[in-house]
Coordinates of C-alpha atoms (C1' of nucleotides) in Angstrom, one line a residue:
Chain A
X1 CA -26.6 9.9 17.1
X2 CA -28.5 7.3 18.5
X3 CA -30.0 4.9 15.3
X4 CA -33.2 3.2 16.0
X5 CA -31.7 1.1 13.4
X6 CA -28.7 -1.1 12.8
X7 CA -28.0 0.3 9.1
X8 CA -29.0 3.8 9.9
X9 CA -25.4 4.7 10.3
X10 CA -24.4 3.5 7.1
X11 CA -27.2 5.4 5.5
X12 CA -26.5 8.4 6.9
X13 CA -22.7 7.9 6.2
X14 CA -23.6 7.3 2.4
X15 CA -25.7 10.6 2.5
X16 CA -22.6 12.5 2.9
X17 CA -21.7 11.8 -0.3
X18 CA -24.5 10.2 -2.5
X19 CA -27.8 11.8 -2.5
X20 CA -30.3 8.3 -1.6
X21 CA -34.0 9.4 -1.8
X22 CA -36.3 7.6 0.6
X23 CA -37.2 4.8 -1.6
X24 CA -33.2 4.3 -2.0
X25 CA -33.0 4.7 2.4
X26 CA -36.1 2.3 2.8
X27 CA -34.5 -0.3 0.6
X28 CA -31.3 -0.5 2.1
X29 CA -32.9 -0.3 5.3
X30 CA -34.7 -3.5 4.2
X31 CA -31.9 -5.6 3.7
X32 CA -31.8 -9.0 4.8
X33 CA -29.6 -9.5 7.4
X34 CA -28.8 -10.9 10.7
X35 CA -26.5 -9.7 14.0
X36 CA -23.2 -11.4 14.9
X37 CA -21.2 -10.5 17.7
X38 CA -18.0 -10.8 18.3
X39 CA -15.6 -11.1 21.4
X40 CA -12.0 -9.4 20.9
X41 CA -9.5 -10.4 18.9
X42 CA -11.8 -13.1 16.9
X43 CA -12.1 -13.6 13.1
X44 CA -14.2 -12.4 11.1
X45 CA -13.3 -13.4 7.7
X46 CA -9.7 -15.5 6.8
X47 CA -7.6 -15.3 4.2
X48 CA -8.5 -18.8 1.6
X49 CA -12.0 -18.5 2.9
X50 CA -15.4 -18.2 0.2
X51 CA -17.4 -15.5 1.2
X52 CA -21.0 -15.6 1.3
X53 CA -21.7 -12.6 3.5
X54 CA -20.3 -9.3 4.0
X55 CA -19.9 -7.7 7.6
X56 CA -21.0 -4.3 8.4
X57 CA -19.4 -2.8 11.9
X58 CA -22.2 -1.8 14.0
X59 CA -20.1 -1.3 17.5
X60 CA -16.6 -1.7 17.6
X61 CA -13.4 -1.5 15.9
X62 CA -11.7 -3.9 13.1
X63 CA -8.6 -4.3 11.6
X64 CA -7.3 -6.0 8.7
X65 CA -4.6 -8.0 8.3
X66 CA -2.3 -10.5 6.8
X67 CA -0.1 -12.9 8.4
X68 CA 3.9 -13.8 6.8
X69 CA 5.6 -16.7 6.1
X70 CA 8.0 -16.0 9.1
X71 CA 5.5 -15.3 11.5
X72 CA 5.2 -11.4 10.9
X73 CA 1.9 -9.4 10.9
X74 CA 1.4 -6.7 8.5
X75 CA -1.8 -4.7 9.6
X76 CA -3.5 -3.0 6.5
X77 CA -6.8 -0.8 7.7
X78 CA -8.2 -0.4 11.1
X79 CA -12.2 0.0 10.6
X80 CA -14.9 1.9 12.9
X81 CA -18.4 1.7 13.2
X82 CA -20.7 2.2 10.1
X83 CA -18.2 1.0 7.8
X84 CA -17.8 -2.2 5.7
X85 CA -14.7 -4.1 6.5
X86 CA -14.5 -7.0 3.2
X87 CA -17.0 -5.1 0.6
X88 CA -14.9 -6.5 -1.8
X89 CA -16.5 -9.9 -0.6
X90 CA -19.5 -9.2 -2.6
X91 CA -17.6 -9.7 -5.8
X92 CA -14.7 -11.3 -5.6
X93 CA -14.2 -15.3 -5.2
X94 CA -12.2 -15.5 -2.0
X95 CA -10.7 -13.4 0.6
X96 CA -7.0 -12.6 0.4
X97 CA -6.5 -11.3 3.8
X98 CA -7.7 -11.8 7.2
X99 CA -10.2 -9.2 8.7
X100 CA -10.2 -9.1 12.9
X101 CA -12.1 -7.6 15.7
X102 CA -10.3 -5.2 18.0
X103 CA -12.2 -5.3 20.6
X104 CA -15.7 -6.6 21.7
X105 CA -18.3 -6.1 18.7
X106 CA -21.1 -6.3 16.8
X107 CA -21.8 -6.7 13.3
X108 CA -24.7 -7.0 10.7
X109 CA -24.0 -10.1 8.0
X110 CA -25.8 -9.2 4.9
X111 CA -25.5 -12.3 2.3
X112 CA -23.8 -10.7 -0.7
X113 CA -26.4 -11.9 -3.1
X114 CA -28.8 -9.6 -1.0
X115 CA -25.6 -6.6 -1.8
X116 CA -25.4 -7.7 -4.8
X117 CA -28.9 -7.4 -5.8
X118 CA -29.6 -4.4 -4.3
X119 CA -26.2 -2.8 -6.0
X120 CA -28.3 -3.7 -9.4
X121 CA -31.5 -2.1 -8.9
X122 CA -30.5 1.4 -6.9
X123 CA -28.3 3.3 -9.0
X124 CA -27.5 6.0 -5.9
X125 CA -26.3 2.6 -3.5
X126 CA -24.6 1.3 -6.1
X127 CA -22.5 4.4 -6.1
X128 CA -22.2 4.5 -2.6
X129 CA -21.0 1.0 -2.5
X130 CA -18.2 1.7 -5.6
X131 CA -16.9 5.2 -3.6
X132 CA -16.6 3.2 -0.5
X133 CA -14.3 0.9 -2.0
X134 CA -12.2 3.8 -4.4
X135 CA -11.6 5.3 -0.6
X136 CA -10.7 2.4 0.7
X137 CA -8.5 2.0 -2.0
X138 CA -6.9 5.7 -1.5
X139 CA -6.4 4.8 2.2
X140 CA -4.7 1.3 1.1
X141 CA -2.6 3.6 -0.9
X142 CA -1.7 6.3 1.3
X143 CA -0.9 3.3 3.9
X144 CA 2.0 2.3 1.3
X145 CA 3.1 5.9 1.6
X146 CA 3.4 5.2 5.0
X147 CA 5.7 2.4 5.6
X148 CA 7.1 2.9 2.4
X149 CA 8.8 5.8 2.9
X150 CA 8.4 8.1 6.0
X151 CA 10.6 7.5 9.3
X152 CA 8.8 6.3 12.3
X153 CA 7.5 9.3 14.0
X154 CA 6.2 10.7 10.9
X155 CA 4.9 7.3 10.2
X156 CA 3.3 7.2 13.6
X157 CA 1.8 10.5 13.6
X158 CA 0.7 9.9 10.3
X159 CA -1.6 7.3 11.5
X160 CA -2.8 8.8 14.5
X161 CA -4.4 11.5 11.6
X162 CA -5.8 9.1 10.2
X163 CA -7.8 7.6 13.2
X164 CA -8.5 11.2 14.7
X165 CA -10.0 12.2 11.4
X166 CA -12.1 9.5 10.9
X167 CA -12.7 8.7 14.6
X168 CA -14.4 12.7 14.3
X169 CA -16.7 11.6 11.5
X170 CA -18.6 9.6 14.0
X171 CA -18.1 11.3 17.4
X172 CA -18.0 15.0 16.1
X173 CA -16.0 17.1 14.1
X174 CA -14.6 18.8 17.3
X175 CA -13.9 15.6 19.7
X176 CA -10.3 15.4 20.7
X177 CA -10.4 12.6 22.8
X178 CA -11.5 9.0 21.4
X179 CA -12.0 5.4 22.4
X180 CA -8.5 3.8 21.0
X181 CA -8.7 0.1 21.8
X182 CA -5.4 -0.1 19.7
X183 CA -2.1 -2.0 21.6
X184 CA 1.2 -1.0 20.6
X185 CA 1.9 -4.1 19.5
X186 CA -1.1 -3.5 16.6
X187 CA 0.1 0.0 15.9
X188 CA 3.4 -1.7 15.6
X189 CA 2.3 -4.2 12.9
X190 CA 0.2 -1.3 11.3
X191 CA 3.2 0.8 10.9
X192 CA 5.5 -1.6 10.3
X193 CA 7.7 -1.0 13.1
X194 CA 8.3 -3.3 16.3
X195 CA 6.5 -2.7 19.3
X196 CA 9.6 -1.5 21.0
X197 CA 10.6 1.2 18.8
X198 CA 6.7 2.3 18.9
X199 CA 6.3 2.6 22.0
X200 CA 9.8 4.8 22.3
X201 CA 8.2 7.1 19.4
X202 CA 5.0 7.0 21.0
X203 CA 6.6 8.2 24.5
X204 CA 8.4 10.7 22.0
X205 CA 5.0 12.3 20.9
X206 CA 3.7 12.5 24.1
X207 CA 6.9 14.6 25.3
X208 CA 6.6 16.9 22.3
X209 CA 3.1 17.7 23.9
X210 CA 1.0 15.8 20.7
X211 CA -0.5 13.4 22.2
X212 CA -1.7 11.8 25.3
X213 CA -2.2 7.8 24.9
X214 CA -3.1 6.3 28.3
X215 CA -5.0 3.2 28.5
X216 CA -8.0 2.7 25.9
X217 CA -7.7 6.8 25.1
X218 CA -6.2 8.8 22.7
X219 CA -6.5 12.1 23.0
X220 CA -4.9 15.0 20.5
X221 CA -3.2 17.8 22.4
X222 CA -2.0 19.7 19.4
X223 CA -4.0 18.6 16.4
X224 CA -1.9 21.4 14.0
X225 CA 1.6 20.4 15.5
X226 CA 0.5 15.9 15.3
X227 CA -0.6 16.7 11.8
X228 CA 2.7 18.5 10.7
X229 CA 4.9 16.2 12.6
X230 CA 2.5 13.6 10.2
X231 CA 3.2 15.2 7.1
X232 CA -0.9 14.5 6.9
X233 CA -3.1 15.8 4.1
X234 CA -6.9 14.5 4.3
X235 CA -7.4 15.0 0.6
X236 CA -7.2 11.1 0.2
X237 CA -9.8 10.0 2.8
X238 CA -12.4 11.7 0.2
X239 CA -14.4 13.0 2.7
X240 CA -16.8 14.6 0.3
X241 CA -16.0 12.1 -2.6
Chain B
X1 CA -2.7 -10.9 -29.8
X2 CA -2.9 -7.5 -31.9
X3 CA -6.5 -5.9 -31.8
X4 CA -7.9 -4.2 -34.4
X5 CA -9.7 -2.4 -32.0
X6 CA -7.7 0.0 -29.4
X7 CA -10.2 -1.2 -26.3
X8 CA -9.6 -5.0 -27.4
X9 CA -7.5 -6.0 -25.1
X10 CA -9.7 -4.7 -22.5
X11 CA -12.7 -6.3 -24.0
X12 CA -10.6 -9.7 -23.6
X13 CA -8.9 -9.0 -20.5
X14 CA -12.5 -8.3 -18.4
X15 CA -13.8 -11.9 -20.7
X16 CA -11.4 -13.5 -18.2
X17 CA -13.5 -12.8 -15.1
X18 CA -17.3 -11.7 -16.6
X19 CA -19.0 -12.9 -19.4
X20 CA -19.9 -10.0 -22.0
X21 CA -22.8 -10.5 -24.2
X22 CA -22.0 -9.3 -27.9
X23 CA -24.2 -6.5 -27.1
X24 CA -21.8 -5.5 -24.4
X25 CA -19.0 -6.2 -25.9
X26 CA -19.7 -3.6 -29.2
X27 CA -21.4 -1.1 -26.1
X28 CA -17.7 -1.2 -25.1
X29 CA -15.9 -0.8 -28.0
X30 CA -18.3 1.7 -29.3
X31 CA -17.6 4.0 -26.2
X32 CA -16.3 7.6 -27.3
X33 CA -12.7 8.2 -26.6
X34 CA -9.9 10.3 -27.8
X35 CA -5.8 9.2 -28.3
X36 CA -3.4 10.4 -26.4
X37 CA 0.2 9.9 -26.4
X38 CA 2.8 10.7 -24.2
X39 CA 6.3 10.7 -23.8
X40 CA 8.7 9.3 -21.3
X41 CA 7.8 10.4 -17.8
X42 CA 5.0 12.8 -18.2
X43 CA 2.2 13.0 -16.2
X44 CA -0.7 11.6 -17.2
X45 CA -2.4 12.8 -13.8
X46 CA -1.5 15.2 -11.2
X47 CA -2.4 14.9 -7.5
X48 CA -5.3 17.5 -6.3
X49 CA -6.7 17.3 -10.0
X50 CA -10.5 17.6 -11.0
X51 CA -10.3 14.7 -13.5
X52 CA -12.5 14.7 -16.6
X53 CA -11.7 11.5 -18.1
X54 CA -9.9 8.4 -17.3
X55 CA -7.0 6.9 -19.3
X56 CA -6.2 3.5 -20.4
X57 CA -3.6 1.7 -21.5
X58 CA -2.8 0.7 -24.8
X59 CA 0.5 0.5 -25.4
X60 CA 3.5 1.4 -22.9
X61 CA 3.8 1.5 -19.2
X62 CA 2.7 3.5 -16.8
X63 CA 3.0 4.2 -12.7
X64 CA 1.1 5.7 -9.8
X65 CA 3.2 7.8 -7.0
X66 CA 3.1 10.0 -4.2
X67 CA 5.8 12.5 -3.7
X68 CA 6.8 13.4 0.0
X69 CA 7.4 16.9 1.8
X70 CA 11.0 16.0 1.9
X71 CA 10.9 15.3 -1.9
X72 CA 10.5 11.9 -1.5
X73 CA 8.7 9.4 -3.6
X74 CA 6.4 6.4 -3.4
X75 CA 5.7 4.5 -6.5
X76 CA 2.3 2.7 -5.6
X77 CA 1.6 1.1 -8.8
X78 CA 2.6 0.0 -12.2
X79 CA 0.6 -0.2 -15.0
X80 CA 0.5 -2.5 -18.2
X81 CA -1.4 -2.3 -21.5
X82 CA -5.0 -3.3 -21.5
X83 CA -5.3 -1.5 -17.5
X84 CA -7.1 1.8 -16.5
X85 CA -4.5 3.7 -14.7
X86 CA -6.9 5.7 -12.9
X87 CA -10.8 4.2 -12.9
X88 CA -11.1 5.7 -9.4
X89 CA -11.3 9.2 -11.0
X90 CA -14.4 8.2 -12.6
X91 CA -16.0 8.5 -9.6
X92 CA -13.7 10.5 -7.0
X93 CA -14.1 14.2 -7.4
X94 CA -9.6 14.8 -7.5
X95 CA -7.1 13.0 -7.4
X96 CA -5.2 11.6 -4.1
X97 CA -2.2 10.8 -6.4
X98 CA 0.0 11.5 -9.6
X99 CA -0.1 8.6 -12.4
X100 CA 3.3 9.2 -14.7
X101 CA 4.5 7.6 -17.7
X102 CA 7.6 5.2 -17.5
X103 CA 8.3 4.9 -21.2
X104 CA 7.0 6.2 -24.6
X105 CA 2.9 5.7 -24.3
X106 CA -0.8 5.3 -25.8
X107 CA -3.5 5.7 -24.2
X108 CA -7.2 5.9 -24.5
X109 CA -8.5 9.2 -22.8
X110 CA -12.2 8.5 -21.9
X111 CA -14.8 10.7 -20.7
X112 CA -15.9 10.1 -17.1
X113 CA -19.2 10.5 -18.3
X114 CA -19.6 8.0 -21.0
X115 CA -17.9 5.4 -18.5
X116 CA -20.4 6.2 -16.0
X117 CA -23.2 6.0 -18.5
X118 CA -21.8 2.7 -20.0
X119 CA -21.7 1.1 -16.1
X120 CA -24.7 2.7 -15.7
X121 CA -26.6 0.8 -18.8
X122 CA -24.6 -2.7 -19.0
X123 CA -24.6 -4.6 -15.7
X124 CA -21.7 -7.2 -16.7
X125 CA -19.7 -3.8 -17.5
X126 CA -20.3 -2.3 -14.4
X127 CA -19.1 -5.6 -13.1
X128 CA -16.2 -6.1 -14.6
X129 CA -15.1 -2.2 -14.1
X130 CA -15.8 -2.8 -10.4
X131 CA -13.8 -6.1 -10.2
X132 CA -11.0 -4.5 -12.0
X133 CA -10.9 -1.7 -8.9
X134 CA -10.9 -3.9 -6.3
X135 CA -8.0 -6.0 -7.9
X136 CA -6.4 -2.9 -7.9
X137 CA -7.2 -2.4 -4.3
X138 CA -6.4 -5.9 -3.7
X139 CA -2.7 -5.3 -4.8
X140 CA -2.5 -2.4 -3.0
X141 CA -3.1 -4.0 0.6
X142 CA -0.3 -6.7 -0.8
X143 CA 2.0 -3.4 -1.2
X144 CA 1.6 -2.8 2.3
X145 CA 2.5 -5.8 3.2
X146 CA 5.6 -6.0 1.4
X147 CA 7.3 -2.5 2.0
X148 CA 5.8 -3.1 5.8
X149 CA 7.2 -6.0 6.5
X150 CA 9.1 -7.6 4.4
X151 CA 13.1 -7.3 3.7
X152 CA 15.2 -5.9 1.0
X153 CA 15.7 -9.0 -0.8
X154 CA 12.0 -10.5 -0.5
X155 CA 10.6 -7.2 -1.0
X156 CA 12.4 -6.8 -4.3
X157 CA 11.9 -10.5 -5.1
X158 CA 8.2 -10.3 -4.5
X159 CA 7.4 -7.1 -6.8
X160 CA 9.5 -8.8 -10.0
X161 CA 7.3 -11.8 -8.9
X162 CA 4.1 -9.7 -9.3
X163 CA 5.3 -7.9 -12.7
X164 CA 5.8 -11.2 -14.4
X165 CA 3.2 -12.7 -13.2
X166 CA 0.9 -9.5 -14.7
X167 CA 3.1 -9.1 -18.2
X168 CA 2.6 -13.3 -18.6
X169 CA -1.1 -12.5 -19.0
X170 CA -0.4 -10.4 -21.9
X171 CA 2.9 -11.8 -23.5
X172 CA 1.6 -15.6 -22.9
X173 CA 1.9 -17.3 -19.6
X174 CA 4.8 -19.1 -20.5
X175 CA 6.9 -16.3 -21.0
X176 CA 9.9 -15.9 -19.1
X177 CA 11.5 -12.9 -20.5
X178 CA 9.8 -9.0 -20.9
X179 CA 10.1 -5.9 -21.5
X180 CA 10.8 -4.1 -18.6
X181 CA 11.4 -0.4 -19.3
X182 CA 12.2 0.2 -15.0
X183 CA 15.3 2.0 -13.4
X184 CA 16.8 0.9 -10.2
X185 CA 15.4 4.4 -8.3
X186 CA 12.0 3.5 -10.1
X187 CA 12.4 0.0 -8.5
X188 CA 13.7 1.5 -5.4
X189 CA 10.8 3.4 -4.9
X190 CA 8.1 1.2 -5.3
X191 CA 9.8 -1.2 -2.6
X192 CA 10.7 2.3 -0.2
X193 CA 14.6 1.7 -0.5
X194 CA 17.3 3.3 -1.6
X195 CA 18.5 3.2 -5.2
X196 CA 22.0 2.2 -3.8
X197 CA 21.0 -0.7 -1.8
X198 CA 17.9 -2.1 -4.4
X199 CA 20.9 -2.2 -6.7
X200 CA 23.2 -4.5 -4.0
X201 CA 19.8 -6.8 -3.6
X202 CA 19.5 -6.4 -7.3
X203 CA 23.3 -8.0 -7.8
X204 CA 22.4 -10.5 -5.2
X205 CA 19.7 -11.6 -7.1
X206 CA 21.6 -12.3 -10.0
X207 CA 24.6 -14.1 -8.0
X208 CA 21.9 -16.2 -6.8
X209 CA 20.7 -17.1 -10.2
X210 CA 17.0 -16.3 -9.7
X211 CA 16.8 -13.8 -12.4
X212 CA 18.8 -11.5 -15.5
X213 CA 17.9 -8.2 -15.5
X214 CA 20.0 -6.4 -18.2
X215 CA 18.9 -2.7 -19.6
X216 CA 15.1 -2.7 -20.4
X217 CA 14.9 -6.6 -20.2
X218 CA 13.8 -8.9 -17.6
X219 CA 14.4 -12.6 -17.7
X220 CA 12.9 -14.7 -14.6
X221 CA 15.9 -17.9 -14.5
X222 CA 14.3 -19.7 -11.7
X223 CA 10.6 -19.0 -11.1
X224 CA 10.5 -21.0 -8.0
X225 CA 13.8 -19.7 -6.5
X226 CA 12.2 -16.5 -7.2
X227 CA 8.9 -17.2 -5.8
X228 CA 10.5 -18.6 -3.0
X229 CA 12.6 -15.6 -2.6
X230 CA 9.6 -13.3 -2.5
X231 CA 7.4 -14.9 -0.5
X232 CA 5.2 -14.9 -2.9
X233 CA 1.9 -16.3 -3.2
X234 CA -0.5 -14.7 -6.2
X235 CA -3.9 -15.0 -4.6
X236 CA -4.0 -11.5 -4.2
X237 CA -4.1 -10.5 -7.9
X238 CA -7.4 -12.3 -8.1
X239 CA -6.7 -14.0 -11.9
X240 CA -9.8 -15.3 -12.0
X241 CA -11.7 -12.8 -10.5
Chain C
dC1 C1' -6.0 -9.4 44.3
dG2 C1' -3.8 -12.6 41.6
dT3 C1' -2.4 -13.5 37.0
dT4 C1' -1.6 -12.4 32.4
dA5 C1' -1.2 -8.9 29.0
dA6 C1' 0.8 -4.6 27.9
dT7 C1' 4.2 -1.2 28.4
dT8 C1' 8.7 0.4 29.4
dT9 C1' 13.8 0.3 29.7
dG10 C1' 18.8 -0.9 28.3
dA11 C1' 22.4 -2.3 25.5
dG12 C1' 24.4 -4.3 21.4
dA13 C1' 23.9 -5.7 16.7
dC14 C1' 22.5 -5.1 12.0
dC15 C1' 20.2 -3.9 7.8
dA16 C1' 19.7 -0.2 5.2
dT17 C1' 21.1 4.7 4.4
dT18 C1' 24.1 8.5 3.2
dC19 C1' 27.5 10.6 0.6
dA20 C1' 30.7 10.6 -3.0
dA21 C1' 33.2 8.8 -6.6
dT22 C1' 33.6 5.8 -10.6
dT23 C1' 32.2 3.0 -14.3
dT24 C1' 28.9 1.5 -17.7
dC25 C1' 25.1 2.2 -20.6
dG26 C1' 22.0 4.4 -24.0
dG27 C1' 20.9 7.7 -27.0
dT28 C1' 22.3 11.5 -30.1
dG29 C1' 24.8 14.2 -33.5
dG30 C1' 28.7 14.6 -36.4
Chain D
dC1 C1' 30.0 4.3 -37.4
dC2 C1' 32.2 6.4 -33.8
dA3 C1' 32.6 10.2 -30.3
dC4 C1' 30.2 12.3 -27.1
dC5 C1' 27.1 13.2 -23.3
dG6 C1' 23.9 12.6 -19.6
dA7 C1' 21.5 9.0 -17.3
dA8 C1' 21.8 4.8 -15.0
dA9 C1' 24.3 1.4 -12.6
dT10 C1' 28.0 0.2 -9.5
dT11 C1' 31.4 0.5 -5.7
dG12 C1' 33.3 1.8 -1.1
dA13 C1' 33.2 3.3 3.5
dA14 C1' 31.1 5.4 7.4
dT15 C1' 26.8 6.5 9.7
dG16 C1' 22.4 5.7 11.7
dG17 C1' 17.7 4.4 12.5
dT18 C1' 15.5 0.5 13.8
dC19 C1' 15.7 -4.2 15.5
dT20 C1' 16.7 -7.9 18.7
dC21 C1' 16.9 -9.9 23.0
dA22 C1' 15.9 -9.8 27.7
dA23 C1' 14.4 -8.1 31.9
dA24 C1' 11.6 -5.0 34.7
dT25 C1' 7.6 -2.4 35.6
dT26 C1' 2.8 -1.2 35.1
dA27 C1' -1.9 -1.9 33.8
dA28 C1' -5.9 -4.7 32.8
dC29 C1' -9.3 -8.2 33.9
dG30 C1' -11.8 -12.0 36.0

DNA sequence: CGTTAATTTGAGACCATTCAATTTCGGTGG
DNA sequence: CCACCGAAATTGAATGGTCTCAAATTAACG
């Protein structure tokens, strides 16, 4: 899956749930825009900030996040390649969190007039844009779920799910083994746990036989037994919308 | 503030953030719906649903949950006259969660495909309809945060924070005292506590003089104490879009 | 290869939970 | 209007999952 262009992943995410005929593919393939790369850990967007552009994930990973009063990091998505990480740029005035780079990436910045305009004049976009944001929504949601109410290896498993799942959509509905660039520090502050007791859960998982987490890898040894121990459901990553 | 009109309040509520033309605005209110009232705590949607038609609010409050394999709940949302409770299902094929009643309510039932249609035809519509799901989302991400990483006391401080912050913008915004039809277990699920210890924070609260909170009424006594308490900062709700 | 980041381990403390019982509140019918 | 009933709120005491603090070990990177 090689894309000639920089956008072709996004189109052909969008084709798995909005029908875009060529005129549609040709005009989002014609969006102004222009490359930023990023090293790890830098910002792409702060919290207070006007937005004037929106970043589209090319290569590389993406969290979001927002920082506490006492210091405290709450992390509230992780993104992957071919995905938006602040649609919600291209409407509203300014940011209310902080969207980071995980690792080393690169990035398209479209100026959101540019979104904008093309949201007005292709209906089938337009609807790709709106379902992108209603699922990212659903994943904000099932995230509260998460820390709201499950104990920390169901919490834990839960999110590894999550990544697997959507990790597969790019690499291949049968990959097991993925690029995790994730500390345990971040999963920490994504499942609201410290890092201690993650990485004690984590070393948990990997005796049940679940997992295997080593370096920059995750791989899933027992994909039904992770997903039970996860109390995981897909329904609300709307896969097919 | 009484409308003769049962999508009124909406009408004025989306003013806030987009201008609507008069021919929007009488696009709006002409849009086909039917009345549907409901009880305390029935559902008003049901997780793995088809939905038909989307409901809003026109009188009473409503709530979004999750319920857990262990029987387990997570209140996501609540819900005040003049809001959809469930726009996403105008474009998401089923429902990722429930949406319940909390007391006695009206709402407007409305076809998905007359809102589409309407988005479809009125640009500033389409905005405003868009805007009002990425508030949603917006508030969401902020729920993370606080059942993440916050504790007890700012956790409950900060949603009381959000609810009169959201009820001022119908009952005036210098309102300090509102309706507030919630139990403790309702409040101690939408924070991911227990019902026993939201109610020691609750008493805590009061000792400390930041609020009143006496049957079905809720009076804020100090809204900086409480603010402070909370951690709150109300960015996130995007007033003004 | 050195140096810093990340992971791992141990032990004690604490915030929140669990379980159970009691009191108060809110709504209803006589 | 009061008695009644179930729901909601409150209290107590013991338990426990997770946190804190610190130190040691291992892995990553220039």
């Amino acid at each position: 899956m090689i894309d000639v262009h920089p956008l072709g992943a996004l189109a052909r995410r969008w084709s798995r749930h909005t029908k875009l005929s060529p005129e549609d593919r040709s005009a989002l393939l014609s969006l102004p825009f222009s490359y930023k790369s990023f090293g790890k850990d830098a910002y792409l967007v702060r919290e207070g900030e006007r937005a004037t552009e929106c970043f589209l994930l090319i290569k590389g990973f993406a969290f979001r996040h927002k920082l506490l009063r006492d210091g405290g990091r709450q992390i509230i998505s992780f993104h992957v390649p071919s995905e938006f990480v602040d649609l919600e740029n291209s409407l509203l005035e300014v940011a209310d969190h902080n969207v980071q780079s995980l690792n080393r990436c690169e990035t398209a910045m479209i100026p959101r007039a540019a979104l904008i305009e093309l949201a007005d004049t292709r209906p089938p976009i337009r609807k790709a844009m709106w379902i992108d944001t209603l699922v990212d929504a659903a994943v904000f949601r099932e995230w509260v779920v998460n820390v709201g109410r499950r104990d920390s290896r169901t919490r834990i498993s839960h999110l590894l799910c999550e990544l697997a799942v959507r990790l597969r959509s790019i690499h291949g509905e049968n990959s097991e083994t993925f690029d995790f660039p994730v500390t345990q520090e971040q999963l920490a502050d994504a499942t609201g746990l410290t890092a201690v007791h993650t990485n004690r859960t984590l070393q948990q998982l990997r005796r049940d036989g679940l997992i295997q987490l080593t370096g920059k890898t995750l791989a899933v040894l027992d994909w039904d037994g992770l997903r039970e121990a996860g109390d995981f459901n897909e329904l609300y990553l709307h896969h097919r919308a």
